[in-house]
GROMACS .gro file of C-alpha atoms in nm:
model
  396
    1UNK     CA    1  -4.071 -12.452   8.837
    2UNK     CA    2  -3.651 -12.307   8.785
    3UNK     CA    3  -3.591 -12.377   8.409
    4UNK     CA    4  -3.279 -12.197   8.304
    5UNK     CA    5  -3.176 -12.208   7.905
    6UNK     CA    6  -2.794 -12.197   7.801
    7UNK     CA    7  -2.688 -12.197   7.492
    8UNK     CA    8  -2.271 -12.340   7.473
    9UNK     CA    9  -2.030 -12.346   7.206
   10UNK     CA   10  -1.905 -12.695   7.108
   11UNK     CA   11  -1.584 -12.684   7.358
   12UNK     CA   12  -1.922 -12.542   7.637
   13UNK     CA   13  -1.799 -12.241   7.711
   14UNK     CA   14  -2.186 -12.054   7.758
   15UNK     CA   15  -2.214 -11.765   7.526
   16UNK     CA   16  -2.442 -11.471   7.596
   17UNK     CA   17  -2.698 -11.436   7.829
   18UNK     CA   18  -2.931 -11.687   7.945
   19UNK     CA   19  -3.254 -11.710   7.702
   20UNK     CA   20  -3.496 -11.485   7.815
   21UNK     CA   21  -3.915 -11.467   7.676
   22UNK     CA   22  -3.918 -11.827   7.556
   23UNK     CA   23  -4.298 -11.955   7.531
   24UNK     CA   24  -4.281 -12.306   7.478
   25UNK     CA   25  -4.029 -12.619   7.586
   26UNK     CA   26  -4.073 -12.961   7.506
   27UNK     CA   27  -3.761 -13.253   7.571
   28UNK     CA   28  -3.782 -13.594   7.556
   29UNK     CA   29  -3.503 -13.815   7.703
   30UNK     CA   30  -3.441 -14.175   7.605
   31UNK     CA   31  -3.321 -14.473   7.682
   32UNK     CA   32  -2.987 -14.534   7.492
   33UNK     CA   33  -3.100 -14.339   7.230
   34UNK     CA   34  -3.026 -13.924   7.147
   35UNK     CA   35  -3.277 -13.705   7.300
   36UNK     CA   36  -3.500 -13.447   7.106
   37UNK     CA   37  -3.586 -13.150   7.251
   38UNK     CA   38  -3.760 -12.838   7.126
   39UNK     CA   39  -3.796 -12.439   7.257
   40UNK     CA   40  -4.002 -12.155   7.109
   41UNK     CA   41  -3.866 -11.818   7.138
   42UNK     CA   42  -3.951 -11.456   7.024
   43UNK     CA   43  -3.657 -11.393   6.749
   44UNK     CA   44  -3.474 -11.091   6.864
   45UNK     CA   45  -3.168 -11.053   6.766
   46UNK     CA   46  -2.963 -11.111   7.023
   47UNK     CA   47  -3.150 -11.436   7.052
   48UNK     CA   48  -3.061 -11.544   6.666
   49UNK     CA   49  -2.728 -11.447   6.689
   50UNK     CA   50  -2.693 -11.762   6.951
   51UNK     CA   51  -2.913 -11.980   6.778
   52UNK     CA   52  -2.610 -12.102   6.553
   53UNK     CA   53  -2.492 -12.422   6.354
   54UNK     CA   54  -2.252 -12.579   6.634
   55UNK     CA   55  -2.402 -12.433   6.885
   56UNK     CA   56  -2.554 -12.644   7.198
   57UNK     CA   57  -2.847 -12.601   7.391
   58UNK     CA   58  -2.861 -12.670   7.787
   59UNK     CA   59  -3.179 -12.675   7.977
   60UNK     CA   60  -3.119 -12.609   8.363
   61UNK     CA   61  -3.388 -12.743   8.582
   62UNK     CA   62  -3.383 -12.637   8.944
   63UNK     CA   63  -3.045 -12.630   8.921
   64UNK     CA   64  -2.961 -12.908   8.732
   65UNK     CA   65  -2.880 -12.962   8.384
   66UNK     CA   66  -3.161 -13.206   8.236
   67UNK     CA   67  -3.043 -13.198   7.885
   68UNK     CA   68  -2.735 -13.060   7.692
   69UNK     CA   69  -2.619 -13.153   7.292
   70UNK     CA   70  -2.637 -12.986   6.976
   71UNK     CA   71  -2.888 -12.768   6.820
   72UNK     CA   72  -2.993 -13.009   6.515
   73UNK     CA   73  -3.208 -12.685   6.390
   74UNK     CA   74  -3.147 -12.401   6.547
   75UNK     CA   75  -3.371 -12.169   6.347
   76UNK     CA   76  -3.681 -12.219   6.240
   77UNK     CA   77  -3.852 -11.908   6.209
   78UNK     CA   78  -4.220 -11.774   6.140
   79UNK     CA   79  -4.352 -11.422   6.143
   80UNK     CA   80  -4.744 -11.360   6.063
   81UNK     CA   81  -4.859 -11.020   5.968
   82UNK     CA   82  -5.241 -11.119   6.136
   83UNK     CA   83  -5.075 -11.229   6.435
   84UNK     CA   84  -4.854 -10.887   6.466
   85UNK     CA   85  -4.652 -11.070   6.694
   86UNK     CA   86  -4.280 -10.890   6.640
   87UNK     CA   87  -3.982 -10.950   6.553
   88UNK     CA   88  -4.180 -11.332   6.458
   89UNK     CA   89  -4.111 -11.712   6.642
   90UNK     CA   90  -3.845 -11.910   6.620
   91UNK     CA   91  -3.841 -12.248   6.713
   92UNK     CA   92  -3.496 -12.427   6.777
   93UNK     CA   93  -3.463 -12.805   6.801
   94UNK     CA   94  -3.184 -12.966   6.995
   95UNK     CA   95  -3.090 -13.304   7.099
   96UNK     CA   96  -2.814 -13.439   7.362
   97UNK     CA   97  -2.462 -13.549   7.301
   98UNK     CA   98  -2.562 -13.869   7.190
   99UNK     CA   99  -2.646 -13.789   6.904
  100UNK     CA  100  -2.338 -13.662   6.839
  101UNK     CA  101  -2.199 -13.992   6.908
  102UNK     CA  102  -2.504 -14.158   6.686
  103UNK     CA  103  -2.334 -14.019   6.388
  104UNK     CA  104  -2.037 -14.231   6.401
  105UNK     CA  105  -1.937 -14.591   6.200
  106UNK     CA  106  -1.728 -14.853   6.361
  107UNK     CA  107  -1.384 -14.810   6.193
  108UNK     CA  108  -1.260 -15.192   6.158
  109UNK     CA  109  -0.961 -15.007   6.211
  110UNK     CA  110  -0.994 -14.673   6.438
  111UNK     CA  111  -0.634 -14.593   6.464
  112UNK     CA  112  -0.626 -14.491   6.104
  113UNK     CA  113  -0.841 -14.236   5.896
  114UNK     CA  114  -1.076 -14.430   5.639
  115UNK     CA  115  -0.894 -14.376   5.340
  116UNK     CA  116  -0.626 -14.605   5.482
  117UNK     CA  117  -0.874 -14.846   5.603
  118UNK     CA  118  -0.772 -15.259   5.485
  119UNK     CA  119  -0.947 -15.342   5.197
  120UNK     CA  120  -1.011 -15.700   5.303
  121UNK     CA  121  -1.374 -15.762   5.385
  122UNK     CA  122  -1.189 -16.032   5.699
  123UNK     CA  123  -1.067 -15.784   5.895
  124UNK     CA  124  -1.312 -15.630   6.175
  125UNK     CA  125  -1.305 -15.409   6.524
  126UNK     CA  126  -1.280 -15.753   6.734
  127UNK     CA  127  -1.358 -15.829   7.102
  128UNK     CA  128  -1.368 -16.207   7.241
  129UNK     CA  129  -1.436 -16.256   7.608
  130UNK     CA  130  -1.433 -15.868   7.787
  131UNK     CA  131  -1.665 -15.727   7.990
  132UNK     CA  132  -1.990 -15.597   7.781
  133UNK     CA  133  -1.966 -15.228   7.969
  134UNK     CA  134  -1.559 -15.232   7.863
  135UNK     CA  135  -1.670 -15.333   7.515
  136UNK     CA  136  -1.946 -15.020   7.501
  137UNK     CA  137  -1.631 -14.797   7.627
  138UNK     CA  138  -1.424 -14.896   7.425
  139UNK     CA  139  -1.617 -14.859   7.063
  140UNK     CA  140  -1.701 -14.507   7.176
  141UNK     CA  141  -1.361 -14.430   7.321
  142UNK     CA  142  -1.208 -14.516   6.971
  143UNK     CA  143  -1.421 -14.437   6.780
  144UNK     CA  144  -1.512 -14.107   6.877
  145UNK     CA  145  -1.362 -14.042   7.246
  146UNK     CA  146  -0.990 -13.951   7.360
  147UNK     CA  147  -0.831 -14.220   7.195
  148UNK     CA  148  -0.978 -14.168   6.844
  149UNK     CA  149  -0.815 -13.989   6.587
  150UNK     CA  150  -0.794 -13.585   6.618
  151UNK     CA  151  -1.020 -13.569   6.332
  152UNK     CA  152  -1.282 -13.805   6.488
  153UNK     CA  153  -1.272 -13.678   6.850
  154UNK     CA  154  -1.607 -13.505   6.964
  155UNK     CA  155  -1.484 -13.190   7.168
  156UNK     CA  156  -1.490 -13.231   7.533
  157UNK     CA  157  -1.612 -13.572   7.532
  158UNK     CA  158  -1.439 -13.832   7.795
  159UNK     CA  159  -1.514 -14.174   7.943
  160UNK     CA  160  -1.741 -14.180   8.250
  161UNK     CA  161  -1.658 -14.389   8.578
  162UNK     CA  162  -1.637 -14.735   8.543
  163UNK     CA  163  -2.009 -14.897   8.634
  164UNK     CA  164  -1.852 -15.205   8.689
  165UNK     CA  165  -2.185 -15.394   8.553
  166UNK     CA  166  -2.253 -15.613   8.226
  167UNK     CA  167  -2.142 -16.020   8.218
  168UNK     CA  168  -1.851 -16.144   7.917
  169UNK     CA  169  -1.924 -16.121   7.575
  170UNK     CA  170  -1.809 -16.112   7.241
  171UNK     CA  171  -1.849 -15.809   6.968
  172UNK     CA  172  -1.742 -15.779   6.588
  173UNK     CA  173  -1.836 -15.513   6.413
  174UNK     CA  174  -1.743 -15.310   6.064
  175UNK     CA  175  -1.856 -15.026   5.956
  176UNK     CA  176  -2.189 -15.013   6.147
  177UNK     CA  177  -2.372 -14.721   6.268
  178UNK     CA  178  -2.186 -14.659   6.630
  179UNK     CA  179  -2.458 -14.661   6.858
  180UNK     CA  180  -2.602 -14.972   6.697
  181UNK     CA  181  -2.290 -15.219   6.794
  182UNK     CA  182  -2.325 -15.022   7.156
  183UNK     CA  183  -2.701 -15.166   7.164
  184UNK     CA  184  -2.604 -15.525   7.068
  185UNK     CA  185  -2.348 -15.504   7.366
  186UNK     CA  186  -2.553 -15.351   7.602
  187UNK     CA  187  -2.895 -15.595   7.501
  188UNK     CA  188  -2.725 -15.896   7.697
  189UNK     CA  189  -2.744 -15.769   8.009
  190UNK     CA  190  -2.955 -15.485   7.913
  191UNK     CA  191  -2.757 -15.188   7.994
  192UNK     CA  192  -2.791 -14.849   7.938
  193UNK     CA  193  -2.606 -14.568   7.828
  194UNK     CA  194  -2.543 -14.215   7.831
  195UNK     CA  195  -2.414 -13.881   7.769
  196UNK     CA  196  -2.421 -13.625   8.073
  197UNK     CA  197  -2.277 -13.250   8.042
  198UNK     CA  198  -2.021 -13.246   8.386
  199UNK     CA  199  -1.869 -12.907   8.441
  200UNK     CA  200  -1.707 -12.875   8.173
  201UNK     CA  201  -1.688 -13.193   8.012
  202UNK     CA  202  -1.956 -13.444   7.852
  203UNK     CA  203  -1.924 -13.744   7.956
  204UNK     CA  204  -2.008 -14.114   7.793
  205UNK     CA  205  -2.104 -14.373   8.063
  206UNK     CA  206  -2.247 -14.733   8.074
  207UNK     CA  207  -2.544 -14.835   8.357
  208UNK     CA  208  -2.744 -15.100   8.476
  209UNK     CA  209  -3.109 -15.078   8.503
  210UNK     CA  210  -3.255 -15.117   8.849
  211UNK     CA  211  -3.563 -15.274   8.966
  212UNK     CA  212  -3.797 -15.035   9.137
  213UNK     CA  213  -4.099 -15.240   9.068
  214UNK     CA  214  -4.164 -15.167   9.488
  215UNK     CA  215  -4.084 -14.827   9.489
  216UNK     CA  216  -4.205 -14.688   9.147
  217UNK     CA  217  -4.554 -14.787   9.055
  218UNK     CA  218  -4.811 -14.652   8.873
  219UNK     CA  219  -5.191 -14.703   8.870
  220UNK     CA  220  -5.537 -14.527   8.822
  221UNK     CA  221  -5.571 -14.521   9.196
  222UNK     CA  222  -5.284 -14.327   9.238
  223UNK     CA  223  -5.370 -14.073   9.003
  224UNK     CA  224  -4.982 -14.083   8.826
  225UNK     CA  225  -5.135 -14.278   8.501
  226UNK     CA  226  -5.230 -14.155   8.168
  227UNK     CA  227  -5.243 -14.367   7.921
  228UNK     CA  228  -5.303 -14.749   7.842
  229UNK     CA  229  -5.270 -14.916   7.521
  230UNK     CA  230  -5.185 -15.274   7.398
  231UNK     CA  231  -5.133 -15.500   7.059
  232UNK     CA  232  -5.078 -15.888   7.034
  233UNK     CA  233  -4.959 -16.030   6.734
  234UNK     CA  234  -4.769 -16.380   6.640
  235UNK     CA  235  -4.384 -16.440   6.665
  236UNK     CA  236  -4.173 -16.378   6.365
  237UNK     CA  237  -3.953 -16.611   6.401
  238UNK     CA  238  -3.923 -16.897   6.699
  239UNK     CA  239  -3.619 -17.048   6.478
  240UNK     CA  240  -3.278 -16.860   6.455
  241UNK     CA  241  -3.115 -17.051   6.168
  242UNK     CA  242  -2.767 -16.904   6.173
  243UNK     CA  243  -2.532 -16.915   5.943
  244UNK     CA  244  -2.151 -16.841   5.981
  245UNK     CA  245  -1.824 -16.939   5.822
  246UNK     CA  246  -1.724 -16.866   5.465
  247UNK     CA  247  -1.440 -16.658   5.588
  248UNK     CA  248  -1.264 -16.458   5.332
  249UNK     CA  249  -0.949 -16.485   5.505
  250UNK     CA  250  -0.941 -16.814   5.475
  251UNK     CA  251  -0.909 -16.765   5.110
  252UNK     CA  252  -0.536 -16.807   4.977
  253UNK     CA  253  -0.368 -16.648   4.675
  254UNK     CA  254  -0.433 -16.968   4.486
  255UNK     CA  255  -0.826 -16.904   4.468
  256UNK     CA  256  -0.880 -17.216   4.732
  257UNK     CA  257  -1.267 -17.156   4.835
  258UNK     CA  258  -1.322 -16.990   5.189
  259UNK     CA  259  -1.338 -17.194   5.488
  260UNK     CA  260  -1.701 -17.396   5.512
  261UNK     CA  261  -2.011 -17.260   5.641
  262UNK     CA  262  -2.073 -17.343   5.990
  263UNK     CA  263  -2.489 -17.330   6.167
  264UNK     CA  264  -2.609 -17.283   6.491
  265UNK     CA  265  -2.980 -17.319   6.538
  266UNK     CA  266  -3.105 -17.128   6.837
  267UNK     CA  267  -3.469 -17.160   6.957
  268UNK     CA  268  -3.678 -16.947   7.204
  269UNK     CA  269  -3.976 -17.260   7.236
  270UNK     CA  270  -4.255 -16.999   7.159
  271UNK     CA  271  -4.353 -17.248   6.844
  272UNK     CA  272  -4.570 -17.467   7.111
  273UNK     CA  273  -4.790 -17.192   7.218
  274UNK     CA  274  -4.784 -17.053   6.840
  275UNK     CA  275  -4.594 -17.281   6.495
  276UNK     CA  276  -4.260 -17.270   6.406
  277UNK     CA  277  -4.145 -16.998   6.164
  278UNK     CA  278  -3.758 -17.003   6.030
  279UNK     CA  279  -3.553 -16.695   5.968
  280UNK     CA  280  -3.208 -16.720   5.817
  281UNK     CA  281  -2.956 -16.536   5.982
  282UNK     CA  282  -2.626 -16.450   5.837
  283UNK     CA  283  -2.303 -16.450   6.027
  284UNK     CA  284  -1.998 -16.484   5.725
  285UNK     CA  285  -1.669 -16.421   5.863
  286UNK     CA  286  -1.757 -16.591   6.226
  287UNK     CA  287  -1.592 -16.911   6.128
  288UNK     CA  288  -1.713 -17.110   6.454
  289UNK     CA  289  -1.925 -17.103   6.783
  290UNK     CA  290  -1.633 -17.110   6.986
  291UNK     CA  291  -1.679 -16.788   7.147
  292UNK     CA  292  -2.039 -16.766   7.135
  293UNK     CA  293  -2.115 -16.535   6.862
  294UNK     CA  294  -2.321 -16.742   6.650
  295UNK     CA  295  -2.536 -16.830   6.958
  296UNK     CA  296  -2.543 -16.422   6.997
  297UNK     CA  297  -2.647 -16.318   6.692
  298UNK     CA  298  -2.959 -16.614   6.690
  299UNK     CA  299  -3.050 -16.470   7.069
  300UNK     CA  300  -3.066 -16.074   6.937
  301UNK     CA  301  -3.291 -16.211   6.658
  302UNK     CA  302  -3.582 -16.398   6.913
  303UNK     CA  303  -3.527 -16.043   7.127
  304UNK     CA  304  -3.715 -15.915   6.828
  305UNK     CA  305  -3.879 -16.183   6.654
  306UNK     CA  306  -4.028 -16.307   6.990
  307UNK     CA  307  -4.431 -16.303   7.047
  308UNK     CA  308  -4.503 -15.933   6.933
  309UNK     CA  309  -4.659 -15.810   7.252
  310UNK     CA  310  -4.641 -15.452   7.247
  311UNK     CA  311  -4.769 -15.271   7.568
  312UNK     CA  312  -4.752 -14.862   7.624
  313UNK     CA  313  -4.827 -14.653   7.943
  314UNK     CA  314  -4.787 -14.281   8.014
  315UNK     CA  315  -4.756 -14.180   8.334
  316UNK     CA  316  -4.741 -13.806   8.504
  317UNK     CA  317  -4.532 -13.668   8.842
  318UNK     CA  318  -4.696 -13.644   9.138
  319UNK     CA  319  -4.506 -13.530   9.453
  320UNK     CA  320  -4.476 -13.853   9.571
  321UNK     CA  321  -4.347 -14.018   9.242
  322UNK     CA  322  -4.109 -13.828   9.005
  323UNK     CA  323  -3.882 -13.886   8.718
  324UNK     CA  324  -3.500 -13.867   8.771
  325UNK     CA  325  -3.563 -13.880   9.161
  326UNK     CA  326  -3.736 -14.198   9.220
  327UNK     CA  327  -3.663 -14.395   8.887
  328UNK     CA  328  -3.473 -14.270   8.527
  329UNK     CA  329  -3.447 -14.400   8.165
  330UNK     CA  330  -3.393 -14.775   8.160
  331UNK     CA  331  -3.529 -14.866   8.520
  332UNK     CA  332  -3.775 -15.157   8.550
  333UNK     CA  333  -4.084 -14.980   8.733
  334UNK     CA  334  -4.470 -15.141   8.824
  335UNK     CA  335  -4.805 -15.009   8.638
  336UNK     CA  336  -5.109 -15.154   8.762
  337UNK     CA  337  -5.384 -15.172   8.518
  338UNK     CA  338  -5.718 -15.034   8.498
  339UNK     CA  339  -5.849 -15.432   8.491
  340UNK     CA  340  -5.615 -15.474   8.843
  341UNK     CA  341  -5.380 -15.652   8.618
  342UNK     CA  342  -4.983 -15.591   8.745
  343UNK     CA  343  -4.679 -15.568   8.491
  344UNK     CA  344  -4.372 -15.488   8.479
  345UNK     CA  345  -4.173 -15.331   8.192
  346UNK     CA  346  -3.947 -15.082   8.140
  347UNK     CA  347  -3.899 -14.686   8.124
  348UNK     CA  348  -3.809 -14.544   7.781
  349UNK     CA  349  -3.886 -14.206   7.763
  350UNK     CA  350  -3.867 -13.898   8.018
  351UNK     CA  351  -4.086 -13.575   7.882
  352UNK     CA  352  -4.056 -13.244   8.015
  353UNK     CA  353  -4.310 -13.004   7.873
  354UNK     CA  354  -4.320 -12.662   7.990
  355UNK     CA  355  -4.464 -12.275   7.985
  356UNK     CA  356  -4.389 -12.003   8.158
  357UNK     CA  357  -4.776 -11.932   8.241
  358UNK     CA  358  -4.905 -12.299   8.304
  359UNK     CA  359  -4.593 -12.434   8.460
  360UNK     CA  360  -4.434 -12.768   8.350
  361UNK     CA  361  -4.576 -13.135   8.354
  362UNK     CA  362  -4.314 -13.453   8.338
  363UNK     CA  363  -4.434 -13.778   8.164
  364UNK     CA  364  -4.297 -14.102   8.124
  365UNK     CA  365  -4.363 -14.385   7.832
  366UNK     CA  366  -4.343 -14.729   8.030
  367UNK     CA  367  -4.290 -14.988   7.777
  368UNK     CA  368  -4.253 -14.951   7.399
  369UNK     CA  369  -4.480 -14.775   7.155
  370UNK     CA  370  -4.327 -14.999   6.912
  371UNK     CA  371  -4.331 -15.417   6.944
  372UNK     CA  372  -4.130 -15.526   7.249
  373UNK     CA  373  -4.097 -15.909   7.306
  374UNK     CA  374  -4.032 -15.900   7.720
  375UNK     CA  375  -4.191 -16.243   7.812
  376UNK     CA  376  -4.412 -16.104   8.118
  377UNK     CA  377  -4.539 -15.879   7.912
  378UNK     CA  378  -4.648 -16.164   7.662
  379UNK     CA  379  -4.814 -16.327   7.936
  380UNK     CA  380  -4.957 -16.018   8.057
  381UNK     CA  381  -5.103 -15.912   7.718
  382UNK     CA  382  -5.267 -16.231   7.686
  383UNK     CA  383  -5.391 -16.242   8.002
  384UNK     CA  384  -5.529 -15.902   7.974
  385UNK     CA  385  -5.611 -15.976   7.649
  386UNK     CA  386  -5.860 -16.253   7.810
  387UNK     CA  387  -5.967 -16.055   8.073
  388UNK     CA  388  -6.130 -15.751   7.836
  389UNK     CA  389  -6.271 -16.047   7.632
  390UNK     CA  390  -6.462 -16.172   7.924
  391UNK     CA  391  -6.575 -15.857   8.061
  392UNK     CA  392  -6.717 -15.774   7.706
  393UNK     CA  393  -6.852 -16.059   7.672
  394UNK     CA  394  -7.046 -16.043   8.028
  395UNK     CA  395  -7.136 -15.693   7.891
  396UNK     CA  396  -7.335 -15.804   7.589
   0.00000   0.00000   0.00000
């Protein structure tokens, strides 16, 4: 084990020494979401005087940076007269540089500050027919990139290469929380996306997911799986009943009513295996389907109303299989279930735990600890489902 802790200033320029006498690491990377990371330290001085609002932490591992962002609490400190530990613990939590780019709105208008902002409802940040991973670039790039406003621009930050992956879409968006209209462009094709401390610069880049259900698989057998655990429940929603139109643009000086409302139902067909449950979905200001949206916005809904199949495995490293080397955040890897059952689903989180004494262990989460809706892993949870029912049943 080579971890290495550097703490930056916002523009990273390192300050100080590297942090010596920590205890305890823990940092969990995720899949287009901010990582959060945590590192126990004895509080000398010198250590506290880094440990600063603004500052950023940087863990090195063997020689490579694994995560870098901002201290979100950089000091939280305990000392214990029975432990007579001096000079006391303190524990700093940090993230990555997405989370600095999670705490961003979509300006309809990014080109001007927010006080100058139109205050017509009509008018949105628009984009009909582009690429979904030049949509992504561009809401970050504006909003918070080079070609935001001074005031806006997150230090250092620039685009990545272009991936050169994702299919044509369409986006609107106003005033939502940044890396929420970057998820509805990346869900299409399901893309990921990331921040990644380069020299220095951090840069912001869109992915595609590969398939290593051949090379990356985890089982029992191989000794490189944890944890299984599984919920079924019903879909909430097999209708998408949206609802667009009612522009407010369309709405003259004269006080003529907005343009009329305009519906798109979308379906997913789960209602044959299950009943048919409605949910309204509201889409004012998209006066028609010409460019897909409505369509969109009823597909996004069955992505989470879909049969709520919900299937979580931790894995480990072993020296044949490890994080970041043979699969990353995002990538569609096997697990092969105690019951010989085979799915497939996807990596979400990456978890490096370490001590100086014991040595470090990486984990994975395959799948979602909350509901995910992937249809093999419907099937799968049924069939497993079945499977368990029968054995218990031949156990009785």
């Amino acid at each position: 084990m080579s971890i290495q802790l550097l703490v930056t200033d916002r523009d990273l320029n390192v300050l100080g020494d590297p942090i010596e006498g920590w205890t305890k690491l823990a940092c969990d990377r995720n899949h287009n979401a901010p990582a959060s990371g945590s590192v126990q330290v004895p509080a000398w001085p010198e250590v506290m005087a880094l440990l600063q609002p603004g500052n950023r932490m940087v863990v090195v591992r063997d020689g490579g940076i694994w995560c870098a962002g901002p201290m979100e609490e950089p000091q939280d400190y305990v000392w214990d007269l029975e432990a007579n530990a001096e000079p006391g613990t303190v524990t700093c939590r940090f993230s990555d540089d997405l989370a600095r780019v999670a705490g961003y709105l979509t300006y309809p208008d990014p080109t001007v500050d927010f006080e100058s902002q139109t205050t017509t409802s009509d008018v949105k940040w628009t984009r009909k027919s582009v690429n979904a991973e030049l949509i992504i670039r561009a809401l970050v790039d504006e909003n918070c990139g080079p070609a935001s406003l001074a005031a806006r621009r997150i230090e250092q930050l620039v685009l990545d290469d272009v991936a050169g992956v994702g299919s044509t879409r369409s986006l609107t968006t106003r005033f939502e929380p940044l890396l929420d209209a970057c998820r509805t462009a990346a869900a299409w094709n399901k893309l990921g996306f990331r921040t990644r401390q380069d020299g220095d610069q951090i840069k912001f880049g869109v992915y595609a997911p590969v398939d290593r259900t051949d090379t990356a698989r985890f089982s029992v057998g191989l000794g490189n799986v944890r944890r299984v655990a599984f919920t079924m429940g019903a879909p909430t929603a097999t209708s998408e009943l949206v609802m667009g139109g009612n522009d407010p643009s369309q709405q003259v000086a004269s006080g003529d009513p907005p343009n009329e409302r305009v519906y798109v139902e979308v379906t997913s067909g789960t209602a044959a295996d299950w009943y048919r449950v409605e949910k309204l979905v509201e889409k004012s200001g998209t006066d028609d389907d010409s460019d897909g949206e409505l369509t969109q916005a009823g597909q996004l809904g069955l992505g989470s109303d879909n049969p709520q199949a919900s299937l979580s495995t931790v894995t480990v490293d072993t020296e044949d299989l490890q994080a970041g080397r043979d699969y990353d955040l995002g990538d569609l890897v096997s697990v092969v279930l105690p019951t010989g059952l085979e799915i497939a689903d996807v990596v979400q989180t990456i978890r490096l735990e370490a001590e100086p004494d014991t040595g470090e262990v990486v984990t994975s989460v395959i799948g979602n600890s909350d509901k995910t809706t992937l249809t093999r892993t419907v099937w799968t949870v049924r069939d497993l489902a079945y499977r368990l029912g029968q054995l218990e049943a031949k156990g009785r």
